[in-house]
PDB file of C-alpha atoms (C1' of nucleotides) in Angstrom:
ATOM      1  CA  MET A 906      22.088   9.597 -14.448  1.00 56.00           C
ATOM      2  CA  PRO A 907      20.375   6.679 -12.745  1.00 63.00           C
ATOM      3  CA  LEU A 908      21.674   3.219 -13.366  1.00 71.00           C
ATOM      4  CA  LYS A 909      19.529   0.831 -15.308  1.00 85.00           C
ATOM      5  CA  PRO A 910      17.152  -0.794 -12.816  1.00 91.00           C
ATOM      6  CA  ASN A 911      18.080  -4.239 -11.561  1.00 91.00           C
ATOM      7  CA  PRO A 912      14.725  -5.981 -10.910  1.00 94.00           C
ATOM      8  CA  ALA A 913      14.394  -8.572  -8.167  1.00 94.00           C
ATOM      9  CA  PRO A 914      14.015 -12.050  -9.700  1.00 94.00           C
ATOM     10  CA  ARG A 915      10.780 -14.000  -9.904  1.00 96.00           C
ATOM     11  CA  ASP A 916      11.498 -16.244  -6.962  1.00 94.00           C
ATOM     12  CA  PHE A 917      11.707 -13.214  -4.666  1.00 94.00           C
ATOM     13  CA  TYR A 918       7.918 -12.979  -5.050  1.00 95.00           C
ATOM     14  CA  GLU A 919       7.016 -16.673  -5.061  1.00 95.00           C
ATOM     15  CA  THR A 920       6.048 -16.927  -1.441  1.00 94.00           C
ATOM     16  CA  ASP A 921       3.182 -16.148   0.910  1.00 95.00           C
ATOM     17  CA  PRO A 922       2.174 -12.521   1.606  1.00 96.00           C
ATOM     18  CA  VAL A 923       3.391 -12.488   5.213  1.00 95.00           C
ATOM     19  CA  THR A 924       6.882 -13.534   4.151  1.00 93.00           C
ATOM     20  CA  LEU A 925       6.897 -11.076   1.263  1.00 95.00           C
ATOM     21  CA  ALA A 926       5.608  -8.186   3.373  1.00 95.00           C
ATOM     22  CA  LYS A 927       8.636  -8.551   5.676  1.00 94.00           C
ATOM     23  CA  ARG A 928      11.017  -9.291   2.815  1.00 93.00           C
ATOM     24  CA  LEU A 929      10.036  -6.092   0.988  1.00 94.00           C
ATOM     25  CA  ILE A 930      11.058  -3.807   3.857  1.00 93.00           C
ATOM     26  CA  GLY A 931      14.427  -2.367   2.914  1.00 91.00           C
ATOM     27  CA  ALA A 932      14.044  -3.126  -0.790  1.00 93.00           C
ATOM     28  CA  ARG A 933      13.600  -0.251  -3.228  1.00 93.00           C
ATOM     29  CA  LEU A 934      10.565   0.556  -5.332  1.00 97.00           C
ATOM     30  CA  VAL A 935      11.931   1.993  -8.577  1.00 97.00           C
ATOM     31  CA  ARG A 936       9.821   3.858 -11.119  1.00 97.00           C
ATOM     32  CA  THR A 937      11.311   4.781 -14.494  1.00 97.00           C
ATOM     33  CA  LEU A 938       9.302   7.322 -16.497  1.00 96.00           C
ATOM     34  CA  GLU A 939       9.071   7.433 -20.280  1.00 94.00           C
ATOM     35  CA  ASP A 940      11.616  10.252 -20.401  1.00 95.00           C
ATOM     36  CA  GLY A 941      14.094   8.263 -18.348  1.00 95.00           C
ATOM     37  CA  THR A 942      13.429  10.027 -15.047  1.00 96.00           C
ATOM     38  CA  CYS A 943      14.004   7.701 -12.102  1.00 97.00           C
ATOM     39  CA  LEU A 944      11.860   7.996  -8.969  1.00 97.00           C
ATOM     40  CA  ALA A 945      12.740   5.577  -6.198  1.00 97.00           C
ATOM     41  CA  GLY A 946      12.368   4.951  -2.501  1.00 96.00           C
ATOM     42  CA  THR A 947      13.252   2.373   0.120  1.00 94.00           C
ATOM     43  CA  ILE A 948      10.190   0.459   1.289  1.00 95.00           C
ATOM     44  CA  VAL A 949       9.622   1.040   5.011  1.00 95.00           C
ATOM     45  CA  GLU A 950       5.992  -0.104   5.521  1.00 97.00           C
ATOM     46  CA  THR A 951       3.879  -2.931   4.072  1.00 97.00           C
ATOM     47  CA  GLU A 952       0.668  -4.852   4.669  1.00 97.00           C
ATOM     48  CA  ALA A 953      -0.205  -8.461   3.805  1.00 97.00           C
ATOM     49  CA  TYR A 954      -3.590  -9.327   2.289  1.00 97.00           C
ATOM     50  CA  LEU A 955      -4.345 -12.989   2.681  1.00 96.00           C
ATOM     51  CA  GLY A 956      -6.807 -13.634  -0.118  1.00 94.00           C
ATOM     52  CA  VAL A 957      -9.987 -15.681  -0.111  1.00 93.00           C
ATOM     53  CA  GLU A 958     -10.487 -15.869   3.656  1.00 93.00           C
ATOM     54  CA  ASP A 959      -9.321 -12.325   4.472  1.00 95.00           C
ATOM     55  CA  LYS A 960     -12.303 -10.011   4.899  1.00 94.00           C
ATOM     56  CA  ALA A 961     -10.115  -6.972   4.280  1.00 96.00           C
ATOM     57  CA  ALA A 962      -8.862  -8.264   0.913  1.00 96.00           C
ATOM     58  CA  HIS A 963     -10.515  -7.266  -2.334  1.00 96.00           C
ATOM     59  CA  SER A 964     -10.249 -10.940  -3.294  1.00 96.00           C
ATOM     60  CA  VAL A 965     -12.282 -12.102  -0.273  1.00 95.00           C
ATOM     61  CA  GLY A 966     -14.390 -15.105  -1.102  1.00 93.00           C
ATOM     62  CA  GLY A 967     -12.486 -15.586  -4.334  1.00 94.00           C
ATOM     63  CA  ARG A 968     -14.109 -12.467  -5.779  1.00 94.00           C
ATOM     64  CA  ARG A 969     -12.692 -12.197  -9.267  1.00 94.00           C
ATOM     65  CA  THR A 970     -13.641  -9.058 -11.210  1.00 94.00           C
ATOM     66  CA  ALA A 971     -12.032  -6.699 -13.668  1.00 93.00           C
ATOM     67  CA  ARG A 972     -10.651  -4.805 -10.686  1.00 95.00           C
ATOM     68  CA  THR A 973      -9.214  -7.786  -8.801  1.00 96.00           C
ATOM     69  CA  GLU A 974      -8.008  -9.764 -11.801  1.00 96.00           C
ATOM     70  CA  ALA A 975      -4.353  -8.873 -11.277  1.00 97.00           C
ATOM     71  CA  MET A 976      -4.427 -10.427  -7.795  1.00 97.00           C
ATOM     72  CA  PHE A 977      -4.964 -13.805  -9.474  1.00 96.00           C
ATOM     73  CA  ALA A 978      -1.915 -13.435 -11.711  1.00 96.00           C
ATOM     74  CA  ARG A 979       1.513 -14.915 -11.092  1.00 96.00           C
ATOM     75  CA  ALA A 980       3.848 -13.730  -8.360  1.00 97.00           C
ATOM     76  CA  GLY A 981       5.692 -10.557  -9.293  1.00 97.00           C
ATOM     77  CA  THR A 982       2.701  -8.891 -10.943  1.00 97.00           C
ATOM     78  CA  SER A 983       1.574  -5.415  -9.841  1.00 98.00           C
ATOM     79  CA  TYR A 984      -1.923  -4.735  -8.527  1.00 98.00           C
ATOM     80  CA  VAL A 985      -2.787  -1.035  -8.667  1.00 98.00           C
ATOM     81  CA  PHE A 986      -6.306   0.029  -7.735  1.00 97.00           C
ATOM     82  CA  MET A 987      -8.128   3.325  -7.298  1.00 96.00           C
ATOM     83  CA  THR A 988      -9.960   4.139  -4.095  1.00 95.00           C
ATOM     84  CA  TYR A 989     -12.009   7.063  -2.815  1.00 94.00           C
ATOM     85  CA  GLY A 990     -12.399   8.144  -6.393  1.00 92.00           C
ATOM     86  CA  MET A 991      -9.009   9.800  -6.584  1.00 95.00           C
ATOM     87  CA  HIS A 992      -6.251   7.796  -4.924  1.00 96.00           C
ATOM     88  CA  HIS A 993      -4.194   4.888  -6.182  1.00 97.00           C
ATOM     89  CA  CYS A 994      -2.580   2.112  -4.142  1.00 98.00           C
ATOM     90  CA  PHE A 995       0.289  -0.119  -5.277  1.00 98.00           C
ATOM     91  CA  ASN A 996       0.473  -3.812  -4.390  1.00 98.00           C
ATOM     92  CA  VAL A 997       2.871  -6.635  -5.172  1.00 98.00           C
ATOM     93  CA  VAL A 998       1.116  -9.880  -6.056  1.00 97.00           C
ATOM     94  CA  CYS A 999       2.662 -13.040  -4.611  1.00 96.00           C
ATOM     95  CA  GLY A1000       1.547 -16.625  -4.075  1.00 94.00           C
ATOM     96  CA  GLY A1001       0.766 -18.669  -7.159  1.00 93.00           C
ATOM     97  CA  VAL A1002      -1.497 -18.284 -10.153  1.00 94.00           C
ATOM     98  CA  ASP A1003      -5.132 -18.176  -8.980  1.00 94.00           C
ATOM     99  CA  VAL A1004      -4.038 -17.592  -5.373  1.00 94.00           C
ATOM    100  CA  PRO A1005      -5.219 -13.978  -4.929  1.00 96.00           C
ATOM    101  CA  VAL A1006      -2.787 -12.741  -2.281  1.00 97.00           C
ATOM    102  CA  ALA A1007      -0.718  -9.552  -2.313  1.00 97.00           C
ATOM    103  CA  VAL A1008       1.290  -7.040  -0.294  1.00 98.00           C
ATOM    104  CA  LEU A1009       0.324  -3.367  -0.143  1.00 98.00           C
ATOM    105  CA  VAL A1010       3.294  -0.984  -0.158  1.00 98.00           C
ATOM    106  CA  ARG A1011       2.335   1.750   2.306  1.00 98.00           C
ATOM    107  CA  ALA A1012       5.397   3.967   2.679  1.00 97.00           C
ATOM    108  CA  LEU A1013       8.822   4.728   1.226  1.00 97.00           C
ATOM    109  CA  GLU A1014      11.864   6.706   2.191  1.00 95.00           C
ATOM    110  CA  PRO A1015      12.742   8.647  -0.973  1.00 96.00           C
ATOM    111  CA  VAL A1016      16.186   7.866  -2.385  1.00 94.00           C
ATOM    112  CA  GLU A1017      16.075   9.256  -5.907  1.00 96.00           C
ATOM    113  CA  GLY A1018      14.076  11.985  -7.651  1.00 97.00           C
ATOM    114  CA  GLU A1019      13.053  13.779  -4.479  1.00 97.00           C
ATOM    115  CA  GLU A1020      12.702  17.136  -6.230  1.00 97.00           C
ATOM    116  CA  GLU A1021      10.390  15.615  -8.834  1.00 97.00           C
ATOM    117  CA  MET A1022       8.386  13.960  -6.050  1.00 97.00           C
ATOM    118  CA  PHE A1023       7.818  17.340  -4.383  1.00 97.00           C
ATOM    119  CA  VAL A1024       6.474  18.686  -7.688  1.00 97.00           C
ATOM    120  CA  ARG A1025       4.159  15.709  -8.165  1.00 97.00           C
ATOM    121  CA  ARG A1026       2.892  15.738  -4.586  1.00 97.00           C
ATOM    122  CA  GLY A1027       2.034  19.419  -4.607  1.00 95.00           C
ATOM    123  CA  PRO A1028       2.008  21.997  -1.809  1.00 94.00           C
ATOM    124  CA  ALA A1029       0.664  19.612   0.845  1.00 94.00           C
ATOM    125  CA  ALA A1030       4.083  17.924   0.948  1.00 96.00           C
ATOM    126  CA  ARG A1031       6.215  20.270   2.986  1.00 95.00           C
ATOM    127  CA  LYS A1032       9.014  17.954   3.980  1.00 95.00           C
ATOM    128  CA  ALA A1033      10.608  14.713   2.798  1.00 96.00           C
ATOM    129  CA  THR A1034       8.584  12.670   5.280  1.00 96.00           C
ATOM    130  CA  ASP A1035       5.377  13.912   3.618  1.00 96.00           C
ATOM    131  CA  LEU A1036       6.343  12.608   0.179  1.00 97.00           C
ATOM    132  CA  CYS A1037       5.713   8.869   0.422  1.00 97.00           C
ATOM    133  CA  SER A1038       4.264   8.289   3.928  1.00 97.00           C
ATOM    134  CA  GLY A1039       1.062   6.623   2.762  1.00 97.00           C
ATOM    135  CA  PRO A1040      -0.069   4.269   0.007  1.00 98.00           C
ATOM    136  CA  ALA A1041      -1.696   6.962  -2.108  1.00 97.00           C
ATOM    137  CA  LYS A1042       1.036   9.505  -1.418  1.00 98.00           C
ATOM    138  CA  LEU A1043       3.742   7.224  -2.761  1.00 98.00           C
ATOM    139  CA  CYS A1044       1.723   6.511  -5.884  1.00 98.00           C
ATOM    140  CA  GLN A1045       1.334  10.227  -6.519  1.00 97.00           C
ATOM    141  CA  ALA A1046       5.013  10.861  -5.818  1.00 98.00           C
ATOM    142  CA  LEU A1047       6.147   8.053  -8.154  1.00 98.00           C
ATOM    143  CA  ALA A1048       3.535   8.661 -10.885  1.00 97.00           C
ATOM    144  CA  ILE A1049       1.919   5.260 -10.337  1.00 97.00           C
ATOM    145  CA  ASP A1050      -1.633   4.896 -11.598  1.00 96.00           C
ATOM    146  CA  ARG A1051      -3.841   2.216 -13.132  1.00 95.00           C
ATOM    147  CA  ARG A1052      -1.786   2.132 -16.282  1.00 95.00           C
ATOM    148  CA  LEU A1053       0.666   0.154 -14.161  1.00 97.00           C
ATOM    149  CA  ASN A1054      -1.964  -2.337 -12.991  1.00 97.00           C
ATOM    150  CA  GLY A1055      -1.146  -5.917 -13.912  1.00 97.00           C
ATOM    151  CA  VAL A1056       2.372  -5.284 -15.182  1.00 97.00           C
ATOM    152  CA  ASP A1057       5.226  -7.694 -14.557  1.00 97.00           C
ATOM    153  CA  LEU A1058       7.616  -6.276 -11.959  1.00 98.00           C
ATOM    154  CA  VAL A1059      10.346  -8.602 -13.211  1.00 97.00           C
ATOM    155  CA  GLY A1060      10.146  -7.530 -16.845  1.00 94.00           C
ATOM    156  CA  ASP A1061       8.343  -4.184 -17.177  1.00 91.00           C
ATOM    157  CA  PRO A1062      10.722  -1.265 -17.737  1.00 90.00           C
ATOM    158  CA  GLY A1063       8.459   1.216 -15.921  1.00 96.00           C
ATOM    159  CA  VAL A1064       8.390  -0.188 -12.406  1.00 97.00           C
ATOM    160  CA  CYS A1065      10.310  -2.794 -10.414  1.00 97.00           C
ATOM    161  CA  ILE A1066      11.666  -3.720  -7.013  1.00 96.00           C
ATOM    162  CA  GLU A1067      15.422  -3.609  -6.438  1.00 94.00           C
ATOM    163  CA  LEU A1068      17.183  -5.491  -3.699  1.00 89.00           C
ATOM    164  CA  GLY A1069      20.055  -3.983  -1.750  1.00 71.00           C
ATOM    165  CA  GLY A1070      23.680  -3.969  -2.760  1.00 51.00           C
ATOM    166  CA  GLN A1071      23.393  -2.595  -6.262  1.00 48.00           C
ATOM    167  CA  VAL A1072      26.869  -1.732  -7.517  1.00 46.00           C
ATOM    168  CA  GLY A1073      27.441   2.005  -7.683  1.00 44.00           C
ATOM    169  CA  ASP A1074      24.387   2.888  -5.664  1.00 43.00           C
ATOM    170  CA  GLY A1075      25.818   5.985  -4.079  1.00 41.00           C
ATOM    171  CA  VAL A1076      22.499   7.576  -3.210  1.00 39.00           C
ATOM    172  CA  LEU A1077      21.127   4.785  -1.061  1.00 40.00           C
ATOM    173  CA  ARG A1078      20.314   6.311   2.288  1.00 42.00           C
ATOM    174  CA  GLY A1079      18.136   3.357   2.995  1.00 44.00           C
ATOM    175  CA  VAL A1080      18.502   0.554   5.346  1.00 47.00           C
ATOM    176  CA  GLY A1081      20.002  -2.413   3.568  1.00 51.00           C
ATOM    177  CA  ARG A1082      19.302  -5.754   5.100  1.00 66.00           C
ATOM    178  CA  ILE A1083      16.737  -5.678   7.871  1.00 80.00           C
ATOM    179  CA  ALA A1084      16.522  -7.913  10.930  1.00 84.00           C
ATOM    180  CA  GLU A1085      13.027  -8.890  11.983  1.00 87.00           C
ATOM    181  CA  SER A1086      13.688  -7.284  15.376  1.00 90.00           C
ATOM    182  CA  GLU A1087      13.804  -3.909  13.624  1.00 91.00           C
ATOM    183  CA  LEU A1088      10.224  -4.314  12.423  1.00 94.00           C
ATOM    184  CA  ALA A1089       7.014  -3.457  14.222  1.00 96.00           C
ATOM    185  CA  ASN A1090       4.005  -5.673  13.530  1.00 96.00           C
ATOM    186  CA  THR A1091       0.597  -4.024  13.929  1.00 96.00           C
ATOM    187  CA  PRO A1092      -2.988  -4.133  12.642  1.00 95.00           C
ATOM    188  CA  ARG A1093      -3.567  -2.920   9.117  1.00 96.00           C
ATOM    189  CA  ILE A1094      -4.695   0.661   8.529  1.00 96.00           C
ATOM    190  CA  GLY A1095      -8.144   1.611   7.268  1.00 94.00           C
ATOM    191  CA  VAL A1096      -9.755  -1.837   7.380  1.00 94.00           C
ATOM    192  CA  ASP A1097     -12.010  -1.385  10.403  1.00 91.00           C
ATOM    193  CA  TYR A1098     -14.882  -2.830   8.378  1.00 91.00           C
ATOM    194  CA  ALA A1099     -13.124  -6.191   8.171  1.00 93.00           C
ATOM    195  CA  GLN A1100     -14.515  -7.446  11.505  1.00 91.00           C
ATOM    196  CA  GLU A1101     -12.285 -10.089  13.081  1.00 92.00           C
ATOM    197  CA  TRP A1102      -9.606  -9.410  10.455  1.00 94.00           C
ATOM    198  CA  ALA A1103      -9.303  -5.719  11.358  1.00 93.00           C
ATOM    199  CA  ALA A1104      -6.944  -6.345  14.283  1.00 93.00           C
ATOM    200  CA  ALA A1105      -4.851  -9.112  12.724  1.00 95.00           C
ATOM    201  CA  PRO A1106      -1.080  -8.458  12.858  1.00 96.00           C
ATOM    202  CA  LEU A1107      -0.540  -8.016   9.127  1.00 96.00           C
ATOM    203  CA  ARG A1108       1.228  -4.641   8.877  1.00 97.00           C
ATOM    204  CA  TRP A1109       4.964  -4.210   9.239  1.00 96.00           C
ATOM    205  CA  PHE A1110       7.103  -1.123   9.362  1.00 96.00           C
ATOM    206  CA  LEU A1111      10.675  -0.196  10.110  1.00 94.00           C
ATOM    207  CA  ARG A1112      10.624   1.064  13.701  1.00 93.00           C
ATOM    208  CA  LYS A1113      13.374   3.608  13.207  1.00 92.00           C
ATOM    209  CA  SER A1114      11.895   5.117  10.049  1.00 94.00           C
ATOM    210  CA  GLN A1115      10.394   8.593  10.108  1.00 94.00           C
ATOM    211  CA  HIS A1116       8.608   7.909   6.817  1.00 96.00           C
ATOM    212  CA  VAL A1117       5.855   5.535   7.941  1.00 96.00           C
ATOM    213  CA  SER A1118       2.121   6.326   7.807  1.00 95.00           C
ATOM    214  CA  GLY A1119      -0.572   6.073  10.410  1.00 89.00           C
ATOM    215  CA  SER A1120      -0.562   4.702  13.931  1.00 91.00           C
ATOM    216  CA  ARG A1121       2.415   2.965  15.479  1.00 93.00           C
ATOM    217  CA  ALA A1122       0.238   1.163  18.025  1.00 92.00           C
ATOM    218  CA  GLU A1123       1.128  -2.517  18.180  1.00 93.00           C
ATOM    219  CA  GLU A1124      -1.858  -4.078  19.923  1.00 92.00           C
ATOM    220  CA  THR A1125      -3.146  -6.919  17.743  1.00 93.00           C
ATOM    221  CA  ARG A1126      -5.416  -9.937  17.841  1.00 93.00           C
ATOM    222  CA  PRO A1127      -4.388 -13.310  16.452  1.00 93.00           C
ATOM    223  CA  LEU A1128      -5.269 -14.286  12.911  1.00 92.00           C
ATOM    224  CA  PRO A1129      -8.928 -15.333  13.027  1.00 90.00           C
ATOM    225  CA  VAL A1130      -8.338 -18.427  10.920  1.00 83.00           C
ATOM    226  CA  ALA A1131      -5.471 -20.405  12.393  1.00 77.00           C
ATOM    227  CA  LYS A1132      -4.782 -22.426   9.298  1.00 80.00           C
ATOM    228  CA  VAL A1133      -5.057 -19.699   6.697  1.00 86.00           C
ATOM    229  CA  MET A1134      -1.290 -19.498   6.259  1.00 90.00           C
ATOM    230  CA  ASP A1135      -1.104 -23.264   5.810  1.00 87.00           C
ATOM    231  CA  SER A1136      -3.732 -23.153   3.106  1.00 87.00           C
ATOM    232  CA  ILE A1137      -1.948 -20.318   1.325  1.00 89.00           C
ATOM    233  CA  GLY A1138       1.332 -22.176   1.638  1.00 86.00           C
ATOM    234  CA  ARG A1139      -0.123 -25.331   0.111  1.00 84.00           C
ATOM    235  CA  ALA A1140      -1.687 -23.310  -2.684  1.00 76.00           C
ATOM    236  CA  VAL A1141       1.609 -21.552  -3.381  1.00 79.00           C
ATOM    237  CA  VAL A1142       3.486 -24.832  -3.446  1.00 68.00           C
ATOM    238  CA  SER A1143       1.024 -26.540  -5.719  1.00 63.00           C
ATOM    239  CA  GLY A1144       0.531 -23.509  -7.918  1.00 56.00           C
ATOM    240  CA  ALA A1145       4.040 -22.090  -8.307  1.00 47.00           C
ATOM    241  CA  GLY A1146       6.352 -24.717  -6.923  1.00 44.00           C
ATOM    242  CA  ALA A1147       8.632 -22.232  -5.206  1.00 44.00           C
ATOM    243  CA  MET A1148       7.938 -21.336  -1.613  1.00 45.00           C
ATOM    244  CA  GLY A1149       9.819 -20.848   1.580  1.00 43.00           C
ATOM    245  CA  GLU A1150      12.332 -18.659   3.302  1.00 44.00           C
ATOM    246  CA  ARG A1151      14.967 -17.004   1.213  1.00 40.00           C
ATOM    247  CA  THR A1152      18.389 -16.854   2.789  1.00 38.00           C
ATOM    248  CA  PRO A1153      20.507 -14.431   0.792  1.00 38.00           C
TER     249      PRO A1153
ATOM    250  C1'  DC B 316      -1.919  18.830  19.584  1.00 87.44           C
ATOM    251  C1'  DG B 317      -6.690  16.480  18.426  1.00 87.44           C
ATOM    252  C1'  DT B 318     -11.069  15.277  15.577  1.00 87.44           C
ATOM    253  C1'  DT B 319     -14.263  15.849  11.691  1.00 87.44           C
ATOM    254  C1'  DC B 320     -15.552  16.041   7.175  1.00 87.44           C
ATOM    255  C1'  DG B 321     -15.559  16.625   2.056  1.00 87.44           C
ATOM    256  C1'  DA B 322     -13.524  15.250  -2.344  1.00 87.44           C
ATOM    257  C1'  DT B 323     -14.814  12.284  -6.363  1.00 87.44           C
ATOM    258  C1'  DT B 324     -15.026   7.891  -9.052  1.00 87.44           C
ATOM    259  C1'  DT B 325     -15.465   3.206  -9.257  1.00 87.44           C
ATOM    260  C1'  DG B 326     -17.155  -1.366  -8.433  1.00 87.44           C
ATOM    261  C1'  DC B 327     -20.411  -4.054  -7.090  1.00 87.44           C
ATOM    262  C1'  DT B 328     -25.136  -4.898  -4.445  1.00 87.44           C
TER     263       DT B 328
ATOM    264  C1'  DG C 549     -27.242   3.626  -4.099  1.00 87.44           C
ATOM    265  C1'  DC C 550     -23.408   3.066  -1.036  1.00 87.44           C
ATOM    266  C1'  DA C 551     -18.988   2.325   0.782  1.00 87.44           C
ATOM    267  C1'  DA C 552     -14.277   2.518  -0.159  1.00 87.44           C
ATOM    268  C1'  DA C 553      -6.717  -0.901   1.620  1.00 87.44           C
ATOM    269  C1'  DT C 554      -6.978   7.926   1.595  1.00 87.44           C
ATOM    270  C1'  DC C 555      -5.663  12.512   2.130  1.00 87.44           C
ATOM    271  C1'  DG C 556      -5.670  17.129   3.547  1.00 87.44           C
ATOM    272  C1'  DA C 557      -8.136  21.243   4.989  1.00 87.44           C
ATOM    273  C1'  DA C 558     -10.702  23.172   8.576  1.00 87.44           C
ATOM    274  C1'  DC C 559     -11.748  23.629  12.941  1.00 87.44           C
ATOM    275  C1'  DG C 560     -11.577  23.014  18.348  1.00 87.44           C
ATOM    276  C1'  DC C 561      -8.739  22.844  22.420  1.00 87.44           C
TER     277       DC C 561
END
DNA sequence: CGTTCGATTTGCT
DNA sequence: GCAAATCGAACGC
């Protein structure tokens, strides 16, 4: 029997997407189904989407539509979208209200409900590293779809993020606290259309993990807008009032 | 191993 | 009408 989930608090999310993308590695994404089934994995790969100026972000130019609305919500909200007509991707919204920035969760190492994940993923998943090694794979494995778009990860019973150190967590095979030196920092995957933003170093993954997706190549180009992080930081501060490094 | 291509629906031009 | 923050099958070497 899984323990009751222990959601990360609001202030975990009240930061910029680069900070949150790194902070999420080693945390657990926990999905609780209606029947009580728990499906969970340790996050091993993330990407930051920097909002208005980021040509790879759905919220580029401040584009605010039915689809992107959740990106404008408060930190700790989910943003789940459908792409290619059949796949879902799960994001964690951060920043402040009306600051449309988020982190895409790209890969997990399964820690609970692996058998159920194999059933949900179907015959293409032949081994554990096939279950959640991609943003759409992990959504299929954890039964995440657009019904979970815009929900509050701090208060919704269906999905949350758990930090390490949960009492009684005997199944954690994951990684606990992560040093930045254990992370690789690479271009984002599948955003070649984003011109000068395509090569920006906005993807992170746990080097030692066998559960990551896509290329491990680390050649990047600098952020095309030098002050974009400053502008996000100011917006977070003025919008949410809680920003900065967390030192647990 | 590698590359290519189709699936299938939505969101927005 | 077109391209998409993807995946997996099919094929070539």
